XYZ file of C-alpha atoms in Angstrom:
727
model
C 11.943 -3.817 20.312
C 14.138 -3.594 17.370
C 13.738 -3.795 13.833
C 15.785 -3.191 10.671
C 15.156 -0.410 8.491
C 16.452 1.248 5.532
C 16.228 5.094 4.378
C 15.949 4.820 0.442
C 17.042 8.329 0.340
C 20.438 8.100 2.153
C 20.831 4.207 1.672
C 21.407 3.864 5.279
C 20.368 0.674 6.984
C 20.187 0.426 10.679
C 18.433 -1.095 13.720
C 15.660 0.723 15.139
C 14.301 1.272 18.454
C 10.570 1.176 17.879
C 7.313 0.624 19.723
C 5.927 -2.936 19.511
C 3.059 -3.870 16.911
C -0.422 -3.768 17.952
C -2.348 -6.684 18.218
C -5.416 -6.515 15.717
C -8.127 -8.545 14.541
C -7.502 -11.197 12.393
C -3.777 -12.080 13.020
C -1.122 -12.843 15.689
C 1.855 -11.284 17.317
C 5.016 -13.354 16.787
C 8.185 -13.075 18.564
C 10.840 -14.136 15.886
C 13.465 -16.655 16.123
C 15.106 -16.547 12.816
C 14.634 -14.441 9.458
C 15.944 -15.290 6.040
C 18.096 -12.437 4.298
C 17.150 -12.619 0.782
C 20.377 -11.984 -1.006
C 18.610 -11.129 -4.144
C 16.005 -8.851 -3.319
C 17.508 -7.300 -0.281
C 21.008 -7.329 -1.786
C 19.560 -5.196 -4.415
C 18.111 -2.729 -2.561
C 21.106 -2.149 -0.410
C 22.957 -1.502 -3.498
C 20.219 0.841 -5.017
C 20.019 2.807 -1.781
C 23.785 3.790 -2.476
C 23.168 5.303 -5.902
C 22.525 8.959 -6.679
C 18.870 9.923 -7.373
C 19.684 9.512 -11.035
C 20.798 5.999 -10.597
C 17.748 5.148 -8.713
C 15.833 6.512 -11.292
C 16.987 4.512 -13.769
C 17.001 1.459 -11.548
C 13.239 2.104 -11.396
C 11.891 3.293 -14.471
C 8.332 2.201 -13.583
C 8.345 4.378 -10.846
C 9.928 7.264 -12.893
C 6.563 7.030 -15.099
C 4.382 7.209 -12.200
C 5.972 10.250 -11.227
C 5.727 11.903 -14.692
C 1.962 11.436 -14.877
C 1.893 12.726 -11.328
C 3.460 16.292 -12.417
C 0.970 16.227 -15.159
C -2.029 16.042 -12.903
C -0.767 17.456 -9.857
C 1.779 19.755 -10.586
C 5.721 19.763 -10.139
C 5.520 20.858 -6.078
C 3.091 18.567 -5.153
C 4.800 15.578 -6.916
C 7.912 16.441 -5.563
C 6.971 16.609 -1.970
C 5.393 13.301 -2.453
C 8.695 11.633 -3.970
C 10.738 12.992 -1.628
C 8.854 12.097 1.486
C 8.648 8.591 -0.228
C 12.394 8.270 -0.377
C 12.920 9.973 2.918
C 11.335 7.416 5.034
C 11.877 3.908 7.134
C 11.095 0.886 5.044
C 11.229 -2.369 6.539
C 13.232 -5.268 5.182
C 12.693 -9.141 4.987
C 9.755 -11.336 4.173
C 10.686 -14.902 5.501
C 10.532 -15.667 9.167
C 9.685 -18.152 12.012
C 8.976 -17.845 15.615
C 6.796 -18.224 18.298
C 3.110 -16.617 18.888
C 3.001 -14.006 21.572
C -0.749 -12.999 21.297
C -3.698 -14.198 19.165
C -6.360 -11.670 17.751
C -9.844 -11.824 17.849
C -11.313 -13.986 15.186
C -8.463 -16.308 15.029
C -8.961 -19.825 15.996
C -5.940 -22.229 14.289
C -3.400 -20.488 16.506
C -2.972 -20.289 20.304
C -0.098 -18.600 22.330
C 3.134 -20.603 22.209
C 2.442 -22.248 18.974
C 5.699 -22.221 16.508
C 4.917 -20.619 13.012
C 6.284 -19.837 9.811
C 5.640 -16.409 8.641
C 5.637 -14.680 4.846
C 5.153 -11.395 3.427
C 6.886 -8.016 2.992
C 5.687 -5.692 5.663
C 4.579 -8.432 8.177
C 7.308 -11.291 8.191
C 10.030 -8.415 8.519
C 13.545 -8.415 10.240
C 11.937 -7.327 13.484
C 11.933 -8.738 17.216
C 8.327 -9.045 16.995
C 5.785 -8.964 13.926
C 2.005 -8.615 13.516
C 0.973 -11.287 10.912
C -2.502 -11.904 9.295
C -3.821 -15.485 9.636
C -3.180 -16.126 6.033
C 0.728 -15.321 5.883
C 1.024 -17.913 9.209
C 1.657 -21.494 8.927
C 2.025 -23.863 12.194
C 5.744 -25.817 12.097
C 5.199 -29.494 12.093
C 6.822 -31.173 15.039
C 9.794 -32.619 13.196
C 10.828 -29.115 11.325
C 13.236 -27.055 13.606
C 12.677 -22.888 13.780
C 15.661 -22.665 11.776
C 14.644 -24.619 8.661
C 10.822 -23.177 8.946
C 12.270 -19.510 8.436
C 13.041 -20.434 4.707
C 9.142 -21.503 4.311
C 8.515 -18.348 2.079
C 11.539 -18.869 -0.073
C 9.983 -22.334 -0.479
C 6.914 -21.273 -1.313
C 8.288 -19.340 -3.919
C 10.130 -22.494 -5.534
C 6.881 -24.491 -5.100
C 4.861 -21.982 -6.881
C 7.174 -21.900 -9.722
C 7.037 -25.737 -9.967
C 3.261 -25.754 -9.952
C 3.304 -23.411 -12.726
C 4.798 -26.145 -14.774
C 2.381 -28.774 -14.462
C 5.285 -31.499 -14.702
C 4.736 -34.999 -14.789
C 6.744 -37.851 -13.293
C 9.829 -38.832 -15.440
C 9.962 -35.649 -17.586
C 13.364 -33.604 -17.641
C 13.889 -29.957 -15.821
C 16.433 -27.588 -16.287
C 17.019 -24.977 -13.496
C 18.963 -22.092 -14.939
C 20.630 -20.186 -11.773
C 21.524 -22.484 -8.378
C 20.823 -19.787 -6.088
C 18.790 -20.400 -3.046
C 15.404 -20.676 -4.760
C 17.036 -22.441 -7.672
C 19.049 -25.088 -4.912
C 15.643 -25.527 -3.181
C 13.580 -25.802 -6.903
C 15.820 -28.661 -7.557
C 15.023 -30.550 -4.538
C 11.101 -30.126 -5.000
C 11.824 -31.434 -8.401
C 13.879 -34.601 -7.301
C 10.877 -35.303 -4.714
C 8.406 -35.200 -7.612
C 10.011 -37.842 -9.667
C 11.649 -35.203 -12.380
C 14.773 -35.466 -13.890
C 17.051 -32.367 -13.029
C 19.943 -30.534 -14.977
C 21.201 -27.321 -13.268
C 23.179 -24.567 -14.934
C 24.936 -21.605 -12.966
C 27.865 -19.449 -13.398
C 29.301 -20.343 -10.128
C 30.968 -24.069 -10.108
C 30.389 -24.403 -6.394
C 26.737 -23.673 -6.697
C 26.964 -26.605 -9.299
C 28.702 -28.928 -6.885
C 26.303 -28.310 -4.257
C 23.482 -28.895 -6.804
C 24.866 -32.135 -7.276
C 24.817 -33.319 -3.452
C 20.623 -32.504 -3.925
C 20.227 -35.224 -6.658
C 20.933 -32.816 -9.747
C 21.637 -35.327 -12.727
C 23.940 -33.033 -14.317
C 25.369 -29.495 -13.340
C 27.464 -27.248 -15.608
C 28.135 -23.881 -16.655
C 25.904 -22.399 -18.976
C 28.734 -21.408 -21.510
C 30.459 -24.817 -21.361
C 31.128 -26.196 -24.442
C 29.792 -29.749 -23.756
C 26.347 -28.344 -22.566
C 24.714 -29.144 -25.746
C 26.235 -32.369 -26.741
C 25.232 -33.397 -22.765
C 21.790 -32.128 -23.099
C 21.414 -33.899 -26.294
C 22.539 -37.228 -24.965
C 20.386 -36.849 -21.634
C 17.280 -36.263 -23.631
C 17.827 -38.501 -26.285
C 17.975 -35.436 -28.767
C 14.408 -34.390 -27.818
C 15.519 -31.610 -25.529
C 14.373 -30.385 -22.162
C 10.602 -30.334 -21.168
C 10.687 -27.489 -19.254
C 13.115 -24.807 -18.436
C 12.928 -22.803 -15.031
C 14.769 -19.356 -15.123
C 15.612 -18.566 -11.230
C 18.458 -16.631 -12.068
C 18.473 -12.747 -11.814
C 19.934 -9.681 -13.630
C 20.319 -7.704 -16.739
C 21.485 -10.096 -19.020
C 19.337 -11.766 -21.663
C 21.459 -14.767 -21.456
C 18.603 -17.283 -19.690
C 16.325 -16.323 -22.053
C 18.240 -16.957 -25.046
C 19.806 -20.492 -23.506
C 16.346 -21.375 -22.803
C 15.330 -21.505 -26.403
C 18.377 -23.564 -27.422
C 17.835 -26.382 -24.858
C 13.970 -26.565 -24.836
C 11.899 -29.522 -26.746
C 9.461 -28.901 -29.227
C 6.539 -27.187 -27.465
C 8.353 -26.946 -24.003
C 7.776 -24.678 -21.570
C 10.091 -21.863 -19.678
C 8.887 -20.677 -16.405
C 10.468 -17.271 -15.025
C 10.701 -16.982 -11.602
C 13.687 -14.945 -10.860
C 13.745 -11.226 -11.980
C 15.634 -11.156 -15.141
C 15.619 -9.998 -18.649
C 13.303 -11.470 -21.036
C 13.820 -10.155 -24.605
C 12.625 -13.305 -26.495
C 13.819 -13.649 -30.268
C 10.147 -14.259 -31.944
C 11.490 -16.616 -34.759
C 13.413 -18.821 -32.293
C 10.377 -18.972 -29.780
C 7.740 -19.254 -32.630
C 9.348 -21.982 -34.244
C 9.453 -24.511 -31.272
C 5.989 -22.692 -30.232
C 7.491 -22.697 -26.746
C 4.946 -21.584 -23.826
C 6.346 -18.929 -21.520
C 4.807 -18.311 -17.853
C 5.977 -16.015 -14.943
C 5.492 -17.395 -11.553
C 4.186 -14.673 -9.410
C 6.133 -14.833 -5.932
C 4.828 -17.527 -3.697
C 1.071 -18.249 -4.951
C -2.358 -17.194 -5.397
C -3.163 -14.759 -2.797
C -0.080 -12.668 -3.317
C -0.930 -8.910 -3.490
C -4.504 -9.556 -2.750
C -5.304 -7.576 -0.109
C -8.696 -9.351 0.899
C -6.722 -12.399 1.020
C -3.612 -11.181 2.712
C -4.994 -8.529 5.225
C -8.594 -9.305 5.166
C -7.847 -13.255 5.865
C -10.444 -14.120 3.322
C -9.554 -17.712 1.820
C -9.926 -18.714 -1.790
C -12.139 -22.046 -1.844
C -9.937 -24.877 -2.175
C -12.287 -26.512 -5.062
C -11.298 -23.455 -7.238
C -7.745 -22.382 -6.245
C -5.735 -25.652 -4.784
C -2.541 -24.002 -4.080
C -2.596 -20.529 -2.401
C 0.411 -18.948 -0.807
C -0.630 -20.271 2.781
C -1.110 -23.962 1.242
C 2.380 -23.437 -0.610
C 4.120 -22.556 2.437
C 2.291 -25.551 4.302
C 3.080 -27.864 1.670
C 6.803 -26.993 2.047
C 6.694 -27.553 5.497
C 5.368 -30.966 4.681
C 8.204 -31.781 2.467
C 11.002 -30.532 5.321
C 8.874 -32.593 7.958
C 9.337 -36.114 5.605
C 12.788 -35.110 5.025
C 12.035 -35.055 1.226
C 14.026 -31.474 1.295
C 17.034 -30.939 3.372
C 18.218 -27.371 4.060
C 21.165 -28.127 6.168
C 23.801 -27.675 3.143
C 22.199 -24.552 2.050
C 22.345 -22.788 5.501
C 26.007 -20.998 4.584
C 25.965 -18.406 7.624
C 24.300 -17.280 10.808
C 24.509 -13.962 12.011
C 23.386 -12.431 15.188
C 20.374 -9.978 14.418
C 22.523 -7.144 16.354
C 24.749 -7.490 13.086
C 22.249 -6.330 10.509
C 23.718 -2.963 9.373
C 27.203 -4.473 8.844
C 25.916 -7.507 6.953
C 24.138 -5.344 4.656
C 27.447 -3.113 3.857
C 28.807 -6.042 2.934
C 25.943 -6.999 0.541
C 26.035 -3.701 -0.732
C 30.059 -3.875 -1.441
C 29.205 -7.073 -3.236
C 30.711 -9.697 -0.671
C 29.800 -13.393 -1.194
C 28.293 -14.226 1.998
C 26.710 -17.653 0.878
C 23.516 -19.149 -0.216
C 21.098 -19.437 2.706
C 21.812 -16.456 5.585
C 19.950 -16.102 8.805
C 19.374 -13.781 11.379
C 19.418 -15.378 14.756
C 17.292 -13.274 17.530
C 17.858 -15.790 20.445
C 20.752 -13.519 21.787
C 18.803 -10.269 21.460
C 17.942 -8.278 24.309
C 14.256 -8.645 24.952
C 12.592 -5.656 24.311
C 10.156 -3.730 26.939
C 6.568 -4.597 26.465
C 5.420 -0.942 25.976
C 3.644 0.063 22.611
C 4.913 3.363 22.823
C 8.232 4.980 22.050
C 9.004 8.209 23.580
C 11.946 10.531 23.824
C 13.806 10.132 26.862
C 13.421 13.895 27.892
C 9.669 15.068 27.638
C 9.076 18.789 26.599
C 6.829 20.717 28.670
C 3.673 21.295 27.153
C 2.722 25.277 27.276
C -1.249 25.175 27.788
C -1.725 27.665 24.802
C -0.295 25.003 22.316
C -2.520 22.659 20.327
C -0.926 19.459 21.581
C -1.750 17.159 18.771
C -1.540 13.134 17.886
C -1.902 12.008 14.423
C -3.259 8.632 13.914
C -2.155 6.936 10.746
C 0.911 8.457 8.665
C 0.321 7.464 4.718
C 2.030 9.559 1.810
C -0.578 12.089 1.913
C -0.468 12.875 5.302
C 3.392 12.665 5.836
C 4.214 14.708 2.627
C 1.402 17.370 2.813
C -0.570 17.817 6.304
C 2.341 17.160 9.264
C 4.950 19.391 7.120
C 2.643 22.099 7.255
C 1.554 21.376 11.127
C 5.243 21.107 12.020
C 5.745 25.036 10.649
C 2.880 26.201 12.706
C 4.742 27.505 16.161
C 0.852 26.685 17.725
C 1.375 23.109 17.386
C 2.922 20.611 19.623
C 3.328 17.600 17.524
C 3.187 15.007 20.841
C 2.050 11.505 19.355
C 2.160 9.777 16.269
C 0.183 6.631 15.794
C 0.882 4.232 13.510
C 0.089 0.392 13.243
C 3.615 -0.121 11.864
C 6.080 0.141 14.338
C 9.028 1.564 11.940
C 6.674 3.865 10.056
C 5.590 5.628 13.382
C 9.394 5.768 14.409
C 10.358 6.970 10.956
C 7.655 9.858 11.486
C 8.810 10.408 15.201
C 11.954 11.413 14.304
C 11.521 12.622 10.805
C 8.676 15.513 12.100
C 9.951 15.706 15.835
C 6.974 13.923 17.673
C 7.570 13.561 21.121
C 6.083 9.575 21.323
C 5.457 7.241 18.832
C 2.437 4.588 19.754
C 0.789 1.391 18.396
C -2.245 1.879 20.652
C -4.639 4.013 19.719
C -6.801 3.719 22.827
C -3.919 4.806 25.027
C -3.399 7.765 22.930
C -6.652 8.994 22.965
C -6.548 8.819 26.786
C -3.378 10.753 27.242
C -4.647 14.037 29.042
C -1.800 16.295 27.495
C -3.271 15.445 23.969
C -5.937 17.891 22.978
C -6.577 17.338 19.232
C -6.528 14.251 17.319
C -5.897 14.344 13.401
C -7.087 10.970 11.640
C -5.465 10.045 8.457
C -5.849 6.091 8.576
C -7.750 3.982 5.928
C -11.341 5.397 5.137
C -13.456 2.594 7.002
C -11.738 3.534 10.320
C -12.438 7.185 10.126
C -15.877 7.224 11.609
C -14.758 5.118 14.443
C -11.885 7.009 15.309
C -14.002 10.255 15.277
C -16.347 8.976 17.509
C -13.973 7.752 20.121
C -11.834 10.930 19.979
C -14.975 12.976 20.083
C -15.883 11.145 23.335
C -12.636 11.719 24.654
C -13.227 15.098 24.514
C -10.777 15.926 21.692
C -10.981 18.568 18.993
C -10.715 16.449 15.548
C -9.187 16.735 12.096
C -10.155 13.857 9.928
C -9.052 13.638 6.386
C -12.074 12.728 4.172
C -14.177 10.598 4.324
C -16.330 11.397 7.399
C -17.997 7.955 7.144
C -18.334 5.461 4.012
C -22.057 4.396 5.229
C -25.190 5.756 6.747
C -24.395 3.612 10.003
C -21.184 4.820 10.410
C -22.359 8.419 10.395
C -24.805 7.781 12.667
C -22.408 6.732 15.264
C -20.573 10.011 14.704
C -23.788 11.751 15.381
C -24.348 9.755 18.469
C -20.964 10.608 19.628
C -21.603 14.172 19.252
C -24.764 14.006 21.006
C -23.645 11.860 23.815
C -20.549 14.227 24.431
C -21.455 17.514 23.769
C -18.500 17.612 21.755
C -18.936 19.095 18.237
C -15.226 20.168 17.601
C -15.101 18.413 14.175
C -13.499 19.460 10.799
C -13.236 17.142 7.743
C -10.289 17.751 5.182
C -12.497 19.080 2.826
C -9.628 21.341 1.649
C -10.915 22.827 -1.818
C -13.013 25.681 -0.496
C -9.689 27.245 1.169
C -7.673 27.185 -2.027
C -6.813 30.624 -3.701
C -8.686 29.612 -6.860
C -11.957 29.133 -5.024
C -11.824 31.926 -2.982
C -11.250 34.063 -5.989
C -14.165 32.766 -7.657
C -16.247 33.364 -4.326
C -15.294 36.711 -3.824
C -16.331 37.541 -7.577
C -19.831 37.703 -6.284
C -20.340 40.465 -3.697
C -23.535 38.047 -2.493
C -23.998 34.477 -3.521
C -26.957 33.553 -1.265
C -29.609 35.488 -3.018
C -28.427 34.132 -6.785
C -29.455 31.291 -8.385
C -26.476 29.529 -9.920
C -25.628 26.599 -12.072
C -22.223 25.089 -11.658
C -20.402 22.087 -13.147
C -17.428 20.422 -11.348
C -15.547 17.731 -13.911
C -12.944 15.601 -11.899
C -10.969 13.147 -14.057
C -9.078 10.993 -11.113
C -7.379 8.706 -13.455
C -6.967 5.112 -13.206
C -5.977 3.766 -9.959
C -2.875 1.188 -9.655
C -3.927 -2.126 -9.311
C -3.871 -3.623 -5.834
C -4.256 -0.282 -4.121
C -6.307 -0.250 -0.956
C -8.679 2.418 -2.531
C -9.997 -0.556 -4.742
C -11.071 -2.774 -1.655
C -14.708 -2.925 -1.436
C -14.578 -2.798 2.053
C -13.320 1.014 2.189
C -16.457 2.085 0.136
C -15.695 3.362 -3.595
C -13.276 5.213 -4.608
C -16.137 8.246 -5.131
C -17.033 8.042 -1.388
C -13.763 8.195 -0.172
C -13.061 11.522 -2.675
C -16.592 12.719 -3.867
C -17.102 14.970 -0.653
C -14.376 17.298 -1.669
C -16.363 18.215 -4.938
C -19.666 18.280 -3.139
C -18.545 20.543 -0.435
C -16.835 23.356 -2.779
C -20.174 23.217 -4.603
C -22.008 23.949 -1.385
C -19.780 26.347 -0.321
C -19.818 28.653 -3.605
C -23.620 28.139 -3.896
C -24.397 29.235 -0.211
C -27.131 26.682 -0.302
C -27.868 23.125 1.201
C -28.130 20.327 -1.029
C -31.986 18.387 -0.639
C -31.630 16.014 -3.836
C -29.334 13.912 -6.039
C -29.897 12.222 -9.588
C -26.942 10.191 -10.718
C -26.124 7.559 -13.585
C -22.965 5.972 -14.803
C -21.541 4.060 -17.833
C -23.453 0.767 -17.229
C -26.972 -0.404 -15.594
C -26.102 -3.140 -13.696
C -23.300 -1.691 -11.524
C -21.450 -5.049 -12.055
C -18.072 -3.589 -11.383
C -16.362 -1.365 -9.157
C -15.657 1.259 -11.954
C -19.375 1.898 -12.436
C -19.481 3.778 -9.461
C -16.491 5.896 -10.238
C -17.352 6.967 -13.719
C -20.676 8.872 -13.457
C -22.298 12.197 -13.508
C -24.625 13.171 -10.730
C -27.261 16.071 -10.683
C -27.583 18.158 -7.463
C -30.585 20.327 -6.456
C -30.188 22.858 -3.583
C -32.689 24.258 -1.382
C -32.232 27.601 -2.970
C -32.945 26.462 -6.467
C -29.669 26.310 -7.646
C -28.181 23.441 -9.577
C -24.707 21.607 -10.109
C -23.715 18.834 -12.153
C -20.760 16.829 -11.048
C -18.518 14.313 -13.491
C -16.414 12.074 -11.502
C -14.326 10.010 -14.170
C -11.386 7.550 -14.471
C -10.993 6.439 -17.947
C -9.675 9.414 -19.909
C -6.268 10.514 -20.850
C -3.783 10.341 -18.375
C -2.382 13.868 -19.206
C -6.068 15.423 -18.781
C -5.479 17.992 -15.838
C -7.314 16.658 -12.674
C -10.337 19.196 -12.066
C -12.204 21.664 -14.370
C -14.793 23.982 -12.329
C -17.626 26.229 -13.941
C -19.911 28.645 -12.236
C -22.633 30.706 -13.919
C -25.070 33.268 -12.161
C -26.018 36.753 -11.726
C -24.547 37.734 -15.077
C -21.329 36.229 -14.261
C -19.357 33.436 -15.102
C -16.045 31.848 -13.698
C -13.745 28.795 -14.898
C -11.477 27.306 -12.726
C -8.721 25.167 -14.410
C -7.109 22.752 -12.115
C -6.121 25.209 -9.275
C -3.593 26.738 -12.045
C -5.886 29.646 -13.374
C -9.306 31.331 -12.964
C -10.958 32.934 -16.012
C -14.057 35.399 -15.108
C -16.583 36.701 -17.951
C -19.207 39.167 -17.169
C -21.329 41.363 -20.000
C -18.596 43.534 -20.999
C -14.875 41.769 -20.554
C -13.078 38.783 -19.497
C -10.108 38.418 -17.573
C -7.733 35.642 -16.569
C -6.007 35.023 -13.145
C -2.802 32.619 -13.485
C -1.530 31.239 -10.096
C 2.131 30.408 -9.787
C 1.215 26.918 -7.709
C -1.436 24.872 -7.712
C -2.860 25.557 -4.161
C -5.704 23.063 -2.943
C -5.995 24.907 0.269
C -4.584 22.237 2.798
C -2.518 24.944 4.770
C -5.173 27.081 5.368
C -7.567 24.464 6.390
C -5.176 23.255 8.828
C -4.481 26.735 10.239
C -8.090 26.974 10.544
C -8.523 23.983 12.664
C -5.866 25.244 14.675
C -7.095 28.658 15.494
C -10.595 26.879 16.098
C -8.970 24.416 18.623
C -7.212 27.123 20.582
C -10.702 28.950 20.809
C -9.656 31.791 18.463
C -12.278 31.429 16.191
C -15.260 28.923 15.346
C -14.601 25.944 13.364
C -14.921 26.600 9.741
C -17.222 23.920 9.093
C -20.818 23.552 10.773
C -21.865 20.059 11.779
C -25.032 20.516 9.182
C -22.284 20.831 6.388
C -20.075 18.086 7.264
C -23.380 15.912 7.620
C -24.772 17.372 4.223
C -21.559 16.839 2.093
C -21.012 13.090 3.608
C -25.102 12.265 2.912
C -25.047 13.612 -0.806
C -21.756 11.594 -1.527
C -23.926 8.346 0.079
C -26.956 9.703 -2.143
C -25.328 9.803 -5.372
C -24.128 5.975 -4.854
C -27.829 4.919 -3.665
C -29.130 6.837 -6.842
C -26.698 4.811 -9.088
C -27.806 1.560 -7.314
C -31.489 2.135 -7.561
C -31.611 4.340 -10.501
C -33.958 6.881 -9.245
C -34.096 10.504 -7.679
C -32.755 10.393 -4.064
C -33.797 13.043 -1.434
C -31.430 13.292 1.474
C -34.218 13.709 4.050
C -34.680 9.922 3.171
C -31.667 8.969 5.081
C -32.702 10.418 8.756
C -36.283 9.213 7.660
C -35.023 5.552 7.747
C -33.515 6.214 10.987
C -36.942 7.336 12.629
C-alpha cells in the first residue's frame, strides 16, 4: 500500500510503498477515503525538515535539553547514535481521516466490516491507504454526514475541547483570535451554543469567511476601531472568554487578550503560540488562563488510546472519542457546515508536491483534503520485499528482527549489519512505515507486519526480538517452537506465567538456543574486573551495584503497568552482572523501597535489595530514579580475596589490593552490546556454545521477580518458592 512519510534528517517527504498494517486485538483496519492536511502542524514539520541541524535544534529546544541529559548519563557516542537514528527514520504524517472498515480485531463489538468511520490520532489516522486504528480512536459516521466532512472530525474535536474548557453559558460573548481551520470551526460551535462571537485575524479573507459562519464582528487585531467596537458590543464590560487559536512566535495574542477581557474573564489557549503573560495586567483583572490539550481527555494516555480502556462517563463526560462523536452529531444536524471551509482537494498521489508548497509558504486555503478514491489499490500482502531476492548462503545467519524501536535501530541492528556472517532477511513491525524505513536504511530483504509468517519462513534460522516487554515471552516461545535461534532483549518475561510458557516451549521443542540481551557482562569494564581475580568461584565476595535510572518521561510506554515495572524491564542487566562476577547462583532476596504501601509506580523503582548466593556471597542492588539528572547511571563495587574493584559508569575501573591501587580509564562507554551479538552469531552458526545457560537466564528473571515479590510482601523470598508454586 502507499503511505506518506517524512525523513526529518533530510526533510524529504514522499509516498512510500509499504506493507499493509496487520490487524490486532482491540482495533480495526480502515481503508482511507479522505484525510485532512493540518496546515499548521504539518506545515511546520515540512518547514523544519528543510532546516540545518542547528536550525532544527533551535526549533526544538525541548529535545535539545533531553540530548544534553542523555550525554551526561549515556555518553556522547551513544547519544549521538540515538539522535541520528531518530532523525534518519521515516515518520508518518496526518492525524484526521475518514474511511471504511475493512477488518475487525478480537474484542471489538461496536464496529463491523463496511462501517463508515472517522479516525483520529497521530501514528494511527495517517496519510495512508489503510490504517490500523484502536477502538477509542474511531467513531461511526452518522447517515447524514458524508465522508469528506467526517474527515475533519479530529480537528473538530480540538475545537470542541477548547470550547469545553471554557464552560461558557448561553448569551455570553467570546472572542476567537486566529480564524484558521480550528478557529472557524470553533466559531460555529460557539454559535451553535448560543454564544455571541467576535473574530480576529490578520487575513481579511478569513474575517469575511467567519462572518458567513455567524461571527458578529470580524476585524484585524490592529484595527484602530477594534477597542471602541468591543466596548460598544460588550457595553463596556469586556469579553467573557478569549480563545487563542492562532499559532506562531508572536506574543501579540496574549497581549491583546488581556486588553479585551472582562474582569475575571477567561483566556483559553488552543493554538501553539507564545504566552509571555504580563503579570500586572493579568493579575489586576484576575484572569483565568487555561490550556486546551488536543482533542480531549484520553489524549496521550496509552491505556485509553492503545489499550481501549475508557474513562467512566460519570467521572469524565467528554473524552476525545466522545468529543469526536459530538462533533459528528453537530454535522449530522447541520448545526455546523464545512462546505465553505473545504478550499482544496488534492489527489493522495500528489502529496509530495503539496508539502513542497507548504514548506515554501504557499497559501493553499484553510480546509485541505487528500482524496484516496483514485489511487491504485495496494496488494493485500502484509509483506513487502525486494524484487530481486538475494541467494542466502547456508553458512550465513539468516536473521529476522521483530520490533525496531530506537534501541534496536541505533545499537543492535547497526552492529549486525556490519557482521559479514549475518543476512538481514526480514524486519517485522506493527507500523508499516517504520518497517519500510528500517528495510531501506539497513538493507533488509523484506518487511512484514505478520509475525506468524515471519516465524514460518524456512529461510530464516534466527530471530531477534526487540518489541515491548509484555510480548517478549510469547514471541520467544513461538520462535523456539519454530526451531529458530532466539535473541530477545531484556526482559525474558515480566511474570512467572510467561516464564513458565518459555520453559514449556523449550521442553516441548527441545530447542534451547536462547540468549537474552544481558549485555553488561560482555563490557570491557566488567571483563577487566572479572580478570582481576584468577579464580572467583572459590572466593566469598560482597558486591554493590548502584543504578540511577533517572526520571522517565511522562507518557512513556515503560510506565504502562501492563508492561511490568521499569525495574522488571531493566533489572536483569544488573542481576546477571552480579551472578556472572560472583560465579554463583542467587538463592534468596530481601528488598525494601521508599514507602510501605507500594501505592505508586515509583515505589518499585526506588529500592534496595540484598541478594544471597549459593556460595555464601552477598550483593546489594540499588535501583533509583529520584536523584540528580547529572549523576552517571551505574556504579559497581566488588570486594573479596584481599582485592577490591570499582567501576564508574563504564568509563573507568579502579583496582585496589593490599599494596597499591591503579586506575584504568576507558575511552568510550562500552556496555557490551557488540560482543554479546557476536557471541549470539557464533553460537547460532554452531561455532561455539551459547554464552548463557538456560539456568542462568531463568535465575536472573526469577531474581527480578523475587525482588518485586519481596517489595510487595515485605519478607525474604527464596527463589525455590517459584518452582514450588508450580508443583
